[in-house]
Amino acid sequence: SLTAEGLKKKNMEERLKTYRKTREMFGKLTFASVTKSAPGELTVSLLDADLAPHEFIFAVETKDPFKLISVSRKELRAGHGGFGFHH
């Protein structure tokens, strides 16, 4: 379940659009590994339909009931030499 704060930043309709766009771009995503774990944040590597890895960051509350705050995708930006975030 999502936090009220998270829904204020991005409502459910926007979240569903992002989900559909991600699904269209990558197909079915499959868990590969945890790349970073810290209180309130989990970074995982997910494999797309072509087995290419993509990093996703899950932010959660650090206290009960540990609701989801956001999911972000870390992406390589060609030509910029670094990573960017897509929310």
Coordinates of N, CA and C in Angstrom, one line a residue, residues 10 15 18-38 40-49 52-60 68 70-76 83-87:
K10 N 2.5 11.8 -6.7 CA 2.1 11.1 -8.0 C 0.9 10.2 -7.7
R15 N 0.6 6.8 -11.7 CA 1.4 5.6 -11.4 C 1.1 4.5 -12.4
T18 N 2.7 5.2 -15.7 CA 4.1 4.9 -15.6 C 4.3 3.3 -15.7
Y19 N 3.5 2.6 -15.0 CA 3.6 1.1 -15.0 C 3.4 0.6 -16.4
R20 N 2.3 1.1 -17.1 CA 2.1 0.7 -18.4 C 3.2 1.0 -19.4
K21 N 3.8 2.2 -19.3 CA 4.9 2.6 -20.1 C 6.1 1.7 -19.9
T22 N 6.4 1.4 -18.6 CA 7.5 0.5 -18.2 C 7.3 -0.9 -18.8
R23 N 6.1 -1.3 -18.7 CA 5.7 -2.7 -19.2 C 5.9 -2.7 -20.7
E24 N 5.5 -1.7 -21.4 CA 5.6 -1.6 -22.8 C 7.1 -1.5 -23.2
M25 N 7.9 -0.8 -22.5 CA 9.3 -0.7 -22.8 C 10.1 -1.9 -22.6
F26 N 9.9 -2.6 -21.4 CA 10.7 -3.7 -21.0 C 10.1 -5.1 -21.0
G27 N 8.8 -5.1 -21.2 CA 8.1 -6.4 -21.1 C 8.0 -6.9 -19.7
K28 N 7.9 -8.2 -19.5 CA 7.9 -8.7 -18.1 C 9.3 -8.5 -17.5
L29 N 9.3 -8.0 -16.2 CA 10.5 -7.8 -15.5 C 10.7 -9.0 -14.5
T30 N 11.9 -9.5 -14.4 CA 12.2 -10.6 -13.5 C 13.3 -10.2 -12.5
F31 N 13.1 -10.6 -11.3 CA 14.1 -10.3 -10.2 C 15.4 -11.0 -10.5
A32 N 16.5 -10.2 -10.4 CA 17.8 -10.8 -10.6 C 18.6 -10.7 -9.3
S33 N 18.7 -9.5 -8.7 CA 19.5 -9.5 -7.4 C 19.2 -8.2 -6.7
V34 N 19.5 -8.2 -5.4 CA 19.5 -6.9 -4.6 C 20.9 -6.3 -4.8
T35 N 21.0 -5.1 -5.2 CA 22.3 -4.4 -5.4 C 22.6 -3.5 -4.2
K36 N 21.6 -3.1 -3.4 CA 21.8 -2.2 -2.3 C 20.6 -2.3 -1.3
S37 N 20.9 -2.4 -0.1 CA 19.9 -2.5 0.9 C 20.2 -1.5 2.1
A38 N 19.3 -0.6 2.4 CA 19.5 0.3 3.5 C 18.1 0.5 4.1
G40 N 14.8 1.8 4.7 CA 13.9 2.7 3.9 C 14.1 2.7 2.4
E41 N 15.1 1.9 2.0 CA 15.4 1.9 0.5 C 16.0 0.5 0.1
L42 N 15.5 0.0 -1.0 CA 16.0 -1.2 -1.5 C 16.3 -1.0 -3.0
T43 N 17.5 -1.3 -3.5 CA 17.8 -1.2 -4.9 C 17.9 -2.6 -5.4
V44 N 17.2 -2.9 -6.5 CA 17.3 -4.2 -7.1 C 17.6 -4.2 -8.6
S45 N 18.1 -5.2 -9.1 CA 18.3 -5.4 -10.5 C 17.2 -6.3 -11.0
L46 N 16.5 -5.8 -12.0 CA 15.5 -6.6 -12.7 C 15.8 -6.8 -14.1
L47 N 15.6 -8.0 -14.6 CA 15.9 -8.3 -16.0 C 14.6 -8.1 -16.9
D48 N 14.8 -7.5 -18.0 CA 13.7 -7.2 -18.9 C 13.5 -8.5 -19.8
A49 N 12.6 -8.4 -20.8 CA 12.3 -9.5 -21.6 C 13.5 -10.0 -22.5
A52 N 18.2 -7.9 -20.3 CA 19.0 -6.8 -20.0 C 18.7 -6.3 -18.6
P53 N 19.7 -6.0 -17.8 CA 19.4 -5.6 -16.4 C 19.0 -4.1 -16.3
H54 N 18.1 -3.8 -15.3 CA 17.7 -2.5 -15.0 C 17.6 -2.3 -13.5
E55 N 18.1 -1.2 -13.0 CA 18.0 -1.0 -11.5 C 16.7 -0.2 -11.2
F56 N 16.1 -0.7 -10.1 CA 14.9 0.0 -9.6 C 15.1 0.2 -8.1
I57 N 14.7 1.4 -7.6 CA 14.8 1.7 -6.2 C 13.4 1.8 -5.6
F58 N 13.2 1.0 -4.5 CA 12.0 1.0 -3.8 C 12.2 1.8 -2.5
A59 N 11.5 2.9 -2.3 CA 11.6 3.6 -1.0 C 10.3 3.2 -0.2
V60 N 10.6 2.9 1.1 CA 9.5 2.5 2.0 C 9.7 3.2 3.3
L68 N 4.8 1.6 1.0 CA 5.6 2.0 -0.1 C 5.5 3.5 -0.3
S70 N 7.8 5.2 -2.9 CA 8.0 5.4 -4.3 C 8.8 4.2 -4.9
V71 N 8.7 4.2 -6.2 CA 9.5 3.2 -7.0 C 10.1 4.1 -8.1
S72 N 11.5 4.1 -8.2 CA 12.2 4.8 -9.2 C 13.0 3.9 -10.1
R73 N 13.3 4.3 -11.3 CA 14.1 3.5 -12.2 C 15.4 4.2 -12.5
K74 N 16.5 3.6 -12.2 CA 17.8 4.2 -12.5 C 18.2 3.9 -13.9
E75 N 18.5 4.9 -14.7 CA 18.8 4.6 -16.1 C 20.1 5.3 -16.6
L76 N 20.7 4.6 -17.5 CA 21.9 5.2 -18.1 C 21.5 6.2 -19.1
F83 N 24.2 8.5 -14.6 CA 22.9 7.9 -14.4 C 21.9 9.0 -14.1
G84 N 20.6 8.7 -14.4 CA 19.5 9.6 -14.1 C 18.4 8.8 -13.5
F85 N 17.4 9.4 -13.0 CA 16.3 8.7 -12.3 C 15.0 9.1 -13.0
H86 N 14.2 8.1 -13.1 CA 12.9 8.2 -13.7 C 11.9 7.8 -12.6
H87 N 11.0 8.8 -12.3 CA 10.0 8.5 -11.2 C 8.7 8.2 -11.8

